[in-house]
XYZ file of C-alpha atoms in Angstrom:
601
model
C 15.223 -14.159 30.451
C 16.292 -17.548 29.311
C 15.486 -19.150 25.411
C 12.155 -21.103 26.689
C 12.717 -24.428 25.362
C 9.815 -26.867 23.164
C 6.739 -27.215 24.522
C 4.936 -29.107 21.573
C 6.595 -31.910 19.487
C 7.904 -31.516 16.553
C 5.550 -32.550 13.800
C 2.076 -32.190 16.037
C -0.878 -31.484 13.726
C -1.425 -27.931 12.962
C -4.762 -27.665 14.854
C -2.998 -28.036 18.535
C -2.781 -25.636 21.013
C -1.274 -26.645 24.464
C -0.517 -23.932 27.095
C 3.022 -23.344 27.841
C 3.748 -25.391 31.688
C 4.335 -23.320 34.545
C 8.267 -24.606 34.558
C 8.843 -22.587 31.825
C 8.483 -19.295 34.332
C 6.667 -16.956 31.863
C 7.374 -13.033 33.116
C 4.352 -11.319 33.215
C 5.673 -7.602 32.107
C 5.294 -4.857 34.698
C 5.834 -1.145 35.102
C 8.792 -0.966 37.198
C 11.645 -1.775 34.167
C 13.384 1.203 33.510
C 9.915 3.167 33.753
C 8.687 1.886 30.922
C 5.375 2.307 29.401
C 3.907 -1.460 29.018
C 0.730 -1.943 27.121
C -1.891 -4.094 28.765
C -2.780 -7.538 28.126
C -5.689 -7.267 24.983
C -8.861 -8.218 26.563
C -11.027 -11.144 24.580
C -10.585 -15.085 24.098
C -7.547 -15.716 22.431
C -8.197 -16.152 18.917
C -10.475 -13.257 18.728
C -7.967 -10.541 18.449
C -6.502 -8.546 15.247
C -2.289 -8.967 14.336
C -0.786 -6.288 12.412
C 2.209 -8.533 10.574
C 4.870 -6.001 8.863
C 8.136 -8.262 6.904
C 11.348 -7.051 6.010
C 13.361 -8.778 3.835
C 14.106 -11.317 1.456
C 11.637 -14.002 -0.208
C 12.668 -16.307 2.273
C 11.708 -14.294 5.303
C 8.112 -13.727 3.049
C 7.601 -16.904 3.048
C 8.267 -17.111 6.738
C 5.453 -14.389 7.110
C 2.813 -16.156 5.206
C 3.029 -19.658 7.563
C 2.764 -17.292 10.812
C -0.390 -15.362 8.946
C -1.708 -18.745 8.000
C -1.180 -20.549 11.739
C -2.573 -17.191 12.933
C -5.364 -17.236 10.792
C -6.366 -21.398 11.264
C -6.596 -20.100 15.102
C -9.026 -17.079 14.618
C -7.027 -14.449 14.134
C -7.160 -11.576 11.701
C -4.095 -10.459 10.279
C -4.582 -6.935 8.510
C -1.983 -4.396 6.924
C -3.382 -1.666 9.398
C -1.117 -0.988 12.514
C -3.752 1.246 14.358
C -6.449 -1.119 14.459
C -4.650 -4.447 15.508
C -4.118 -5.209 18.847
C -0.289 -6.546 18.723
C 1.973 -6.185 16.449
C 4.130 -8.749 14.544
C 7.454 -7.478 13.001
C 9.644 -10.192 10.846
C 12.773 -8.233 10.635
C 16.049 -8.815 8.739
C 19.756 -7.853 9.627
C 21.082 -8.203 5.891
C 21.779 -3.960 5.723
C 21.863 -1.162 8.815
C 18.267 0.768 6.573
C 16.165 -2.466 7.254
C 17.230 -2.530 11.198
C 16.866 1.407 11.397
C 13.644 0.878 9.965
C 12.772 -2.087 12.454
C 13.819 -0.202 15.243
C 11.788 2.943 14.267
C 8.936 0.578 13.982
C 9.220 -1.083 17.430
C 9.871 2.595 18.840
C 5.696 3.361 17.402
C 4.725 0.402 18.413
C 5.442 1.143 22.038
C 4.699 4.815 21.680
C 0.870 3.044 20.545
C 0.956 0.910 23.453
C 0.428 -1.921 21.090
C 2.190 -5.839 22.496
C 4.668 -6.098 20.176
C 6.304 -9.565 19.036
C 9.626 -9.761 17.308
C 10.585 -12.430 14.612
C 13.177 -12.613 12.118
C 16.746 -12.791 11.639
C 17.279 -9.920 13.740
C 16.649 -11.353 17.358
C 18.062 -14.480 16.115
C 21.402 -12.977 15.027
C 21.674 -10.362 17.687
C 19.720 -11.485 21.227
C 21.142 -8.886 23.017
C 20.078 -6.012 21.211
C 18.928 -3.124 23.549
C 15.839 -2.443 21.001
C 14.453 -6.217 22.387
C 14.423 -5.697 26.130
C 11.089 -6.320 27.479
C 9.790 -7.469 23.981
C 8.787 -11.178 23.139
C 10.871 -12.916 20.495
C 10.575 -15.966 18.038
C 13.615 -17.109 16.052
C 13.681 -18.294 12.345
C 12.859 -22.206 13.276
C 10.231 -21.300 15.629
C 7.571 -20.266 13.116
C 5.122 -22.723 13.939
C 4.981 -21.736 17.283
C 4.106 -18.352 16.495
C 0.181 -18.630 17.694
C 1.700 -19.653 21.257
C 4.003 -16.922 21.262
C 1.672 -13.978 20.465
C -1.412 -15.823 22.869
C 1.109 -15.494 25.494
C 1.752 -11.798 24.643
C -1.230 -11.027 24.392
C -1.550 -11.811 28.057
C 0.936 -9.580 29.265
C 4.186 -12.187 29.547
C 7.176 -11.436 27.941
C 8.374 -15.139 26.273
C 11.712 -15.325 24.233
C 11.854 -18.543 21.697
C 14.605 -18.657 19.961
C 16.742 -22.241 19.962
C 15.644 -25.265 17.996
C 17.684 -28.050 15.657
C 14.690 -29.600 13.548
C 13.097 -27.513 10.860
C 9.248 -26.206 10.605
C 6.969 -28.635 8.564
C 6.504 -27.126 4.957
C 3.059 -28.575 5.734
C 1.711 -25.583 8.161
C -1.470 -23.511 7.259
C -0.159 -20.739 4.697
C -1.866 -17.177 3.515
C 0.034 -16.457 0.696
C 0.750 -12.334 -0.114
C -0.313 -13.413 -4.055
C -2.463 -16.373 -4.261
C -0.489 -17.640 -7.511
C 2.684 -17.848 -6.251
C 4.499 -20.165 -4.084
C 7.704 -19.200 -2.218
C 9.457 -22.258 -0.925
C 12.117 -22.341 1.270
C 14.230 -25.761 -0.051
C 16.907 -24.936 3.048
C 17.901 -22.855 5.320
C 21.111 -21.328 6.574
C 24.650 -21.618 4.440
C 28.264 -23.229 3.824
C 30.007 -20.162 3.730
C 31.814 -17.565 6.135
C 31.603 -14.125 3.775
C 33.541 -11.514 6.519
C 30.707 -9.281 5.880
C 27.450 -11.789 6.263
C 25.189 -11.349 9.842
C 22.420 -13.494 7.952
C 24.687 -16.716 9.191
C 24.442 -16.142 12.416
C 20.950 -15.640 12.386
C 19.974 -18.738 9.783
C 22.813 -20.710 10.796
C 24.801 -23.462 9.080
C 22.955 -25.746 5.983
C 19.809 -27.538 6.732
C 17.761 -28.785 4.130
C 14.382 -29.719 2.902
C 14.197 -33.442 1.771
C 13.460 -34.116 -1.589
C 10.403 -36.432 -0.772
C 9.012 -33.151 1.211
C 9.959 -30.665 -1.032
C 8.070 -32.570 -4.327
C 4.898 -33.117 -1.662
C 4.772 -29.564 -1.094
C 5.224 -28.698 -4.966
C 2.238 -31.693 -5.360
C 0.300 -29.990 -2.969
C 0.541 -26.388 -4.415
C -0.485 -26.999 -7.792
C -3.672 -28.857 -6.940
C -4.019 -25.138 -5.049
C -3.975 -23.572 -8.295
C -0.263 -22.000 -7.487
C 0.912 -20.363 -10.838
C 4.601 -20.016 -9.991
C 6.801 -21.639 -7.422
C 9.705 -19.957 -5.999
C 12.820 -21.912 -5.002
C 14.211 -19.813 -2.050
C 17.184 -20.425 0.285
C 20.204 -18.409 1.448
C 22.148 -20.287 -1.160
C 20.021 -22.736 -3.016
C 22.999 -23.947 -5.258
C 23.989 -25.743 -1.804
C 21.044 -27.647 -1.767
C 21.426 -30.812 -0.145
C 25.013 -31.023 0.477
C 24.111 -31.838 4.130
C 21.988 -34.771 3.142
C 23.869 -36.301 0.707
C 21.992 -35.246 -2.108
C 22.544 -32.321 -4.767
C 20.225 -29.478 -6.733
C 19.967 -30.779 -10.215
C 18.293 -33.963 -8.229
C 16.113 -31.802 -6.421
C 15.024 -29.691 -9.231
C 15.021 -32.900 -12.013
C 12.310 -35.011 -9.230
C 10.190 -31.043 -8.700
C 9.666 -30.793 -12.666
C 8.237 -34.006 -13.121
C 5.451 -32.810 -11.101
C 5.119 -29.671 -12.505
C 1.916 -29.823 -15.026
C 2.318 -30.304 -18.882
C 0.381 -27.832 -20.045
C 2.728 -25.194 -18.547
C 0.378 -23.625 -16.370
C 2.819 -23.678 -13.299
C 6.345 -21.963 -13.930
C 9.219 -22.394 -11.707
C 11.381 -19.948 -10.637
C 15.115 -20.858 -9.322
C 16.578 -19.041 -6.425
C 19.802 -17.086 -5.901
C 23.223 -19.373 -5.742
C 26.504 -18.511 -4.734
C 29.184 -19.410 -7.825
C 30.893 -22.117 -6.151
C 28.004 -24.358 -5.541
C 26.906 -24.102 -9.062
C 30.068 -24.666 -11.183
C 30.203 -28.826 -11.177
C 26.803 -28.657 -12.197
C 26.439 -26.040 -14.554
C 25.409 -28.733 -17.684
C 22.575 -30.369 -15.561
C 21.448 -27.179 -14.430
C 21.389 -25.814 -18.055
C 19.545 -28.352 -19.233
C 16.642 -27.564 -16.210
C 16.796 -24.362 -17.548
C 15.739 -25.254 -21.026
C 13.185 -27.013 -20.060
C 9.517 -25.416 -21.196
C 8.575 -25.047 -17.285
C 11.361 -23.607 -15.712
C 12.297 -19.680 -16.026
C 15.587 -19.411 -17.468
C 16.609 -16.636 -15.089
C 18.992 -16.992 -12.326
C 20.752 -14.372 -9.597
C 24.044 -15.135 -8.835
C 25.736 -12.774 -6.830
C 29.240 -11.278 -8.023
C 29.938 -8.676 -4.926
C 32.729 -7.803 -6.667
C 34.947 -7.329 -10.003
C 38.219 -7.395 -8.234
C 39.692 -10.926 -6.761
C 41.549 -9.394 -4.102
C 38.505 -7.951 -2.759
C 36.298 -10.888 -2.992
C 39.507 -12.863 -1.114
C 39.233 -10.430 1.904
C 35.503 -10.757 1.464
C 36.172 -14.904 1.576
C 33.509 -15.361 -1.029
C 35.185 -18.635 -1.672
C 35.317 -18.130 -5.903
C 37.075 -15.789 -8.341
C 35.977 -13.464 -11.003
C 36.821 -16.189 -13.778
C 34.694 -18.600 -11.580
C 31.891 -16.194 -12.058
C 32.101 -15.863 -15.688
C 31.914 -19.298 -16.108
C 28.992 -19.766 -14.763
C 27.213 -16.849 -16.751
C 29.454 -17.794 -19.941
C 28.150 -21.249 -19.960
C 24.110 -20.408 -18.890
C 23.609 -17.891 -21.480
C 25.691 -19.935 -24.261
C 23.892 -23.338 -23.659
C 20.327 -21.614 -22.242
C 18.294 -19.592 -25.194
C 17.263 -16.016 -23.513
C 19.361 -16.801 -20.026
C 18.766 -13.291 -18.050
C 21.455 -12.918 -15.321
C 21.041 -11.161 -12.316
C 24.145 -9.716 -9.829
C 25.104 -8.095 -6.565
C 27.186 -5.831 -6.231
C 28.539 -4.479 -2.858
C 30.154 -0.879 -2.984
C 33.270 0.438 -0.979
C 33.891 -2.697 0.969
C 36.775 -2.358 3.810
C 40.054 -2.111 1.597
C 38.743 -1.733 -1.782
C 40.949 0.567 -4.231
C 39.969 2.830 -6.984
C 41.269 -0.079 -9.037
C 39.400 -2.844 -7.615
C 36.574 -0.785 -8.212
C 36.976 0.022 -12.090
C 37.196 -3.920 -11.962
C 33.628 -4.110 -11.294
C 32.761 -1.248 -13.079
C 34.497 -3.093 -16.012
C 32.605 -6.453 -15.254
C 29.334 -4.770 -15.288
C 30.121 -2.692 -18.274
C 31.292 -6.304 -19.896
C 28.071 -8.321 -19.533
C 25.651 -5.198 -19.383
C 23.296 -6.950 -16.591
C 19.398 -6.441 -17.162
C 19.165 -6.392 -13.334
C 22.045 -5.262 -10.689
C 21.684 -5.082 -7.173
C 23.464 -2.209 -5.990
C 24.226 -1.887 -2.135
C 26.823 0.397 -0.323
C 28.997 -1.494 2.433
C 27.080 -1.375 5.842
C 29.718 -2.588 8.609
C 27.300 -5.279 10.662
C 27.756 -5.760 13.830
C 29.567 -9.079 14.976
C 31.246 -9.588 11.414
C 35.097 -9.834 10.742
C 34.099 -6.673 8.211
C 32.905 -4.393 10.857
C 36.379 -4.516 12.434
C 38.094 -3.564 9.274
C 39.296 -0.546 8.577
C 36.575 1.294 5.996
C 36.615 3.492 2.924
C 35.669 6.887 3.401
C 32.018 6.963 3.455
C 31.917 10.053 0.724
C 33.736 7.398 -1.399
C 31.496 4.773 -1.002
C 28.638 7.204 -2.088
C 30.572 8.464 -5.092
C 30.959 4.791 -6.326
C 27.792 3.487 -5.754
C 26.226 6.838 -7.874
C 29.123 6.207 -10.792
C 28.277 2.254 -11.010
C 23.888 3.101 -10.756
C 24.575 5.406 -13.584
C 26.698 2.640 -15.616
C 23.773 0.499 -14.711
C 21.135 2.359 -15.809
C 22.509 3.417 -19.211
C 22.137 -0.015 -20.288
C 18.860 -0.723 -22.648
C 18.895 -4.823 -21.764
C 15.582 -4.440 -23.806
C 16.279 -2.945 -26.844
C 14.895 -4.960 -29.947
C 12.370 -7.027 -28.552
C 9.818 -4.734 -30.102
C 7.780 -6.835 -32.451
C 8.472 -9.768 -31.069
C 5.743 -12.562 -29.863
C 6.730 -14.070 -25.950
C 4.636 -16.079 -24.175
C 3.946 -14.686 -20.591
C 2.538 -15.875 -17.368
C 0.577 -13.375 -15.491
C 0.409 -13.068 -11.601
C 0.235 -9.622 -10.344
C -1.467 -5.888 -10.791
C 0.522 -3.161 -11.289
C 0.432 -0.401 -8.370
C -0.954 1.404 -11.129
C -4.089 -0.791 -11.127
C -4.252 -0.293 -14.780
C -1.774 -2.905 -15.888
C -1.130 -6.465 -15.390
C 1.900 -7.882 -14.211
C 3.197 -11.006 -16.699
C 6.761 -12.428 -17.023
C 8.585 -14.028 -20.162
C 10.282 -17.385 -19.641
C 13.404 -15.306 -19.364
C 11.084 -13.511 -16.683
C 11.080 -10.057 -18.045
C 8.655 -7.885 -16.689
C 6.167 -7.650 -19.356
C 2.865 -5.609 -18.762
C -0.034 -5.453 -19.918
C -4.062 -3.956 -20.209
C -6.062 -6.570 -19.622
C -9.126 -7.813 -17.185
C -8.279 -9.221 -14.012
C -9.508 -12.573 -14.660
C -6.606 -13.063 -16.760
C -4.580 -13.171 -13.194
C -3.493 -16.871 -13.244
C -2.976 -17.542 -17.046
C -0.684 -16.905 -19.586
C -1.072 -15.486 -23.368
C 0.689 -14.805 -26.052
C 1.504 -11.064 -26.312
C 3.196 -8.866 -29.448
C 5.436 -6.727 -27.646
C 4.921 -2.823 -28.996
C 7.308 -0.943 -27.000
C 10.410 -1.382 -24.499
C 11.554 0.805 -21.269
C 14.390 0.284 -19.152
C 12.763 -2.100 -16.298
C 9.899 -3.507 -18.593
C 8.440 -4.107 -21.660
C 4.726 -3.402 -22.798
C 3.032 -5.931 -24.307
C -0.324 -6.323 -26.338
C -2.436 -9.348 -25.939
C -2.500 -11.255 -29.346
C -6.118 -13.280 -28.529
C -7.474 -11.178 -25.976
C -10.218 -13.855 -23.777
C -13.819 -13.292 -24.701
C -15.790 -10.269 -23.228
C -18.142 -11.408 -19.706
C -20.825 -9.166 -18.824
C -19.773 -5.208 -18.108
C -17.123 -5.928 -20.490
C -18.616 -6.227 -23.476
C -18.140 -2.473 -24.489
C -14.090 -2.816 -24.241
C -12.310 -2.325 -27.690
C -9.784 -4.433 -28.898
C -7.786 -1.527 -28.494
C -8.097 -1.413 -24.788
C -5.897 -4.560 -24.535
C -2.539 -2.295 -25.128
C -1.132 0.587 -24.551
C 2.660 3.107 -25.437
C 3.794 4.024 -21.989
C 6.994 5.368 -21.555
C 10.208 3.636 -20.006
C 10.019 3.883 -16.443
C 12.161 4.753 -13.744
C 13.097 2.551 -10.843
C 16.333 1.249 -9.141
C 16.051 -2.204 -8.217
C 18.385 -2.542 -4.926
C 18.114 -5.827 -2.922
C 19.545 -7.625 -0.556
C 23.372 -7.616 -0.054
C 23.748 -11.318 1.644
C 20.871 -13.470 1.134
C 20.668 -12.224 -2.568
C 16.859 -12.521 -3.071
C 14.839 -9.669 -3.987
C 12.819 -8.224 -1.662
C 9.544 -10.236 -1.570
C 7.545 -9.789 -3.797
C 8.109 -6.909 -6.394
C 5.738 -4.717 -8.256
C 6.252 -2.312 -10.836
C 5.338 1.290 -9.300
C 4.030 3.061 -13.024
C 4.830 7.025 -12.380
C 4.402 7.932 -15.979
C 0.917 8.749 -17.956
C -0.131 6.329 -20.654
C -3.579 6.512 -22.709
C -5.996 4.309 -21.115
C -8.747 3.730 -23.470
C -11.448 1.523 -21.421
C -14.747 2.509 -22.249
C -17.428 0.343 -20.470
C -20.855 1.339 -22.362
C -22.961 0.625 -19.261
C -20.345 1.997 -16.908
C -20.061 6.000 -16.047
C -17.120 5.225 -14.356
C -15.145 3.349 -17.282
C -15.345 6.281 -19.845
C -13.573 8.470 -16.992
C -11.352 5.971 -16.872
C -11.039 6.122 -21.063
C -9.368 9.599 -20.824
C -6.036 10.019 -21.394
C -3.634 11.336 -17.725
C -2.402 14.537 -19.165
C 0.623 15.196 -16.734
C 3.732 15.933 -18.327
C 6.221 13.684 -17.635
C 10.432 14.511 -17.550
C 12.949 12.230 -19.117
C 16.574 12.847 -19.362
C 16.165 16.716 -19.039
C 13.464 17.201 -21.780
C 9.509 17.492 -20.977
C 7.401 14.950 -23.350
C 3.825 15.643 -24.114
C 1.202 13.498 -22.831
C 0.533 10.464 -24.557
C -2.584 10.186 -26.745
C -2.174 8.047 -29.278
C -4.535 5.186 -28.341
C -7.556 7.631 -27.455
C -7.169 8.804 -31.121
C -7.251 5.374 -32.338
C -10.260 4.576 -29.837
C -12.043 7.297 -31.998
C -10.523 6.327 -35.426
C -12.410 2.241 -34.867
C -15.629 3.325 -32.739
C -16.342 6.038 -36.117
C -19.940 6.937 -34.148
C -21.340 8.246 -30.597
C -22.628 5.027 -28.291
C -25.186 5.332 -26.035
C -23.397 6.479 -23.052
C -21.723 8.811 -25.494
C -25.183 10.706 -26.030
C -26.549 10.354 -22.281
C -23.207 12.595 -21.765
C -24.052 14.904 -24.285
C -27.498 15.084 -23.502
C -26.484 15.972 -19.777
C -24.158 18.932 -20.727
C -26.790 20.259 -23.124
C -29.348 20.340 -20.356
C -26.546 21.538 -17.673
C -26.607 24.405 -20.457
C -29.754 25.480 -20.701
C -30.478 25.288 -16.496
C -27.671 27.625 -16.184
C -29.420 29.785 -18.875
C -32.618 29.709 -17.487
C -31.012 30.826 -13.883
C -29.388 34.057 -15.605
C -32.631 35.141 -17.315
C -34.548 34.926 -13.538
C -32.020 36.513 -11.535
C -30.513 39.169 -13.808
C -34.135 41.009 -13.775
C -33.910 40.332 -9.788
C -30.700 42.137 -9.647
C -31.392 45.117 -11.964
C -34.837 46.182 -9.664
C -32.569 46.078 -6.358
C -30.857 48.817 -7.701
């Protein structure tokens, strides 16, 4: 079937729904296609049903996500994280590495096992139309996000629709539900300048298009008064900001801090650039990066140690290139953190090129390296080349993770005060999630409602992907909390132990990422007038294993709990009182039956 072409204008309000005219020759979806098992139209008034929305991806393709959920959701629909329950599904897929297609595919596969209608967004469809995974399934392209409610109405109906071709960009004004209600990802532009051999996210985002600097500061106006605590800057390259419209980044991000508020309550958070975008502005862009608002963190990509292998690559900069651009952040930015990519056994690469990057890594000992083996994608120059032996590629990619992960980036920092900004809760749902202006992952024990502030916070112990913090001023108790010792603001857990991997192309982390906490640390929350918050107060006793040796379980704070209570509260002696009567019932049982059983014999 043929790309359906615009039914509603550009810039309509948000609130419009027109049905899609009968020239557009809709396919209603039927049994006879290869024997196929279809599932039938969902009954109901559109509006009414549930959408099960599942992203792969980068930040920018999250962001994508949350103006479907939130155009979904302005029309009556409930989105929902269950699959079983909804009655089509919603997959926003990416095409940056061969897991996150396998995975899409799989995905599709149970969704028409389930019988569920199935709609297909993403880069994927948009970079690859004729993939035989997305015959018979509807599709909406990466500019067509605010016609997402049309698209899964007509679905939902039975038709098959296909929407992938448009040249103006979705409003940054559409309804949004945002994943984490204090942060802001916002796509500045979209698609690239460059022709990397390896790269399928071009053909899917395209060539540069970008954001207007009048719309962008709106949108960062807009956010704040929505209580946003961080905004992300994301693009495929957002060091090419502008470059189509005559304008440049340090303008951009100069006129978006001037809005930000004084009292530092909003942080901002610059995207991954490419090095050759960045290098005639590195001083301007330093001096953002001081400022008290911004994080001084950036992710530029490296790929590669070797410059032969970035040439064949056609990443358009050298190795000194690169090191100019971290040389100069970290000498003229106080705490500059530096993120990289690195892309393992690409087509041609010698053992020599490689102990070039294993060098570079070694050099600069990166806090955060994004490790990928070379996937060959489909329609690139790369796929045609001829490829390293995939045992090699394996062998490297384990020798540089271990290079990576002997590095302690955090090493010192104990007893040092850092102000941090707090968004998320662990998976643990123990800690909180804050980051330093650096944006070091710094977590914390502390109530929820500290979600959406930041504190100053003594840090007592490091690990190799965080640091643990204590909360200097800890907020004053609300009711149910008053019981909580000061004590139950910190905690000793042990490093942990996670590989960060992201994307290979786009650069950006996958959404949004929490830390998974897989090691036991001494919780000591007692809530007086809550049974459940002294279970909560004992210590996990799992063993844990580090580096080949077992380490006892931690209990350090519960002994200090007991050192600064010094006497039994009131819950303490209900408990008491409840095993001393548990005592004497099972007493009183063994005196009545033991008679009992000595006369049946």
């Amino acid at each position: 079937m043929e790309d359906i072409e615009d039914v509603v204008a550009f810039g309509e309000p948000p609130g419009l729904r027109l049905p899609l005219p009968p020239s557009l020759a809709m396919k209603p979806r039927t049994r006879q296609r290869r024997n196929r098992a279809v599932p039938a139209p969902a009954p109901g008034i559109p509006g009414t049903q549930t959408i099960y929305l599942k992203t792969f991806g980068c930040s920018h393709n999250q962001s994508d996500s949350e103006y479907m959920a939130g155009q979904l959701s302005s029309f009556g629909y409930a989105v929902t994280d269950d699959p079983e329950g909804a009655d089509l599904w919603l997959i926003n897929t990416c095409t940056v590495k061969s897991p996150s297609q396998s995975a899409m595919d799989t995905l599709i596969s149970k969704c028409k096992s389930a019988r569920k209608a199935l709609v297909v967004a993403g880069c994927v469809p948009q970079g690859s139309r004729d993939l035989k995974e997305l015959e018979g399934v509807s599709v909406i392209g990466v500019q067509q996000i605010d016609r997402v409610v049309e698209v899964v109405e007509e679905t939902l109906k039975g038709h098959e629709v296909r929407l992938l071709s448009r040249k103006t960009l979705p409003s940054l004004d559409l309804p949004k539900v945002r994943k984490n209600r204090f942060i802001e990802i916002l796509p500045i532009n979209v698609g690239c300048l460059g022709a990397c051999t390896y790269c399928k996210t071009k053909h899917a985002r395209g060539h540069l298009g970008s954001y207007t600097v009048s719309s962008l500061v709106e949108r960062v106006k807009a956010v704040v008064s929505e209580g946003v605590k961080e905004i992300w800057l994301s693009s495929e390259d957002t060091g090419a900001y502008g470059r189509d419209i005559g304008v440049n980044l340090p303008t951009l991000l100069n006129a978006i801090v001037a809005e930000l508020p004084a009292d530092r309550s909003t942080m901002l958070r610059i995207g991954m650039t490419n090095p050759p975008f960045i290098l005639e502005h590195l001083i301007e862009i330093a001096e953002i990066f001081r400022h008290p608002c911004v994080y001084s963190f950036l992710h530029v990509p490296v790929q590669s140690g070797s410059d032969s292998v970035l040439s064949v690559m056609n990443r358009e900069y050298t190795v000194s290139d690169f090191r100019s651009v971290v040389d100069t952040l970290t000498q003229l930015v106080p705490g500059m953190q530096i993120a990289t990519d690195i892309i393992c056994g690409f087509p041609g690469e010698t053992d020599d090129d490689f102990a070039q990057t294993v060098d570079l890594v070694k050099e600069y000992s990166f806090p955060q390296v994004h490790i990928s083996q070379f996937y060959p994608r489909p329609g690139t120059p790369a796929a045609r080349m001829k490829k390293v032996p995939s045992t090699e590629v394996k062998k490297r990619s384990r020798e540089l993770t271990a290079v990576f992960e002997s590095f302690s980036p955090y090493q010192g920092m104990e007893g040092q005060i850092e102000r941090i900004w707090i968004t998320e809760i662990a998976t643990d749902g123990v800690h909180l999630v804050g980051h330093t202006k650096g944006y070091i992952q710094v977590l914390v024990i502390a109530p929820e409602r500290m979600l959406g502030t930041s504190a100053d916070v003594k840090i007592i112990s490091v690990g190799r992907w965080s640091v643990f913090g204590e909360i200097l001023e800890p907020p004053a108790p609300v009711p149910g909390e008053e019981g909580l010792p000061s004590s139950a603001f910190h905690c000793r857990p042990s490093p942990q132990e996670r590989r960060t991997h992201g994307c290979g192309c786009s650069g950006e982390p996958a959404a949004v990422d929490k830390l998974v906490l897989d090691e036991p640390s001494a919780i000591a929350h007692q809530a007086a007038s809550n049974l459940s918050g002294f279970f909560r107060s004992v210590p996990l006793l799992r063993k844990r294993k580090v580096g080949g040796r077992t380490d006892a379980p931690a209990t350090d704070s519960t002994e200090r709990l007991m050192k600064e209570k010094g006497e039994l509260g009131a819950l303490d002696w209900v408990l008491i009182g409840g095993a001393f009567f548990s005592f004497l019932t099972i007493v009183f049982v063994l005196i009545v039956l033991i008679p009992k059983i000595a006369s049946t014999r």
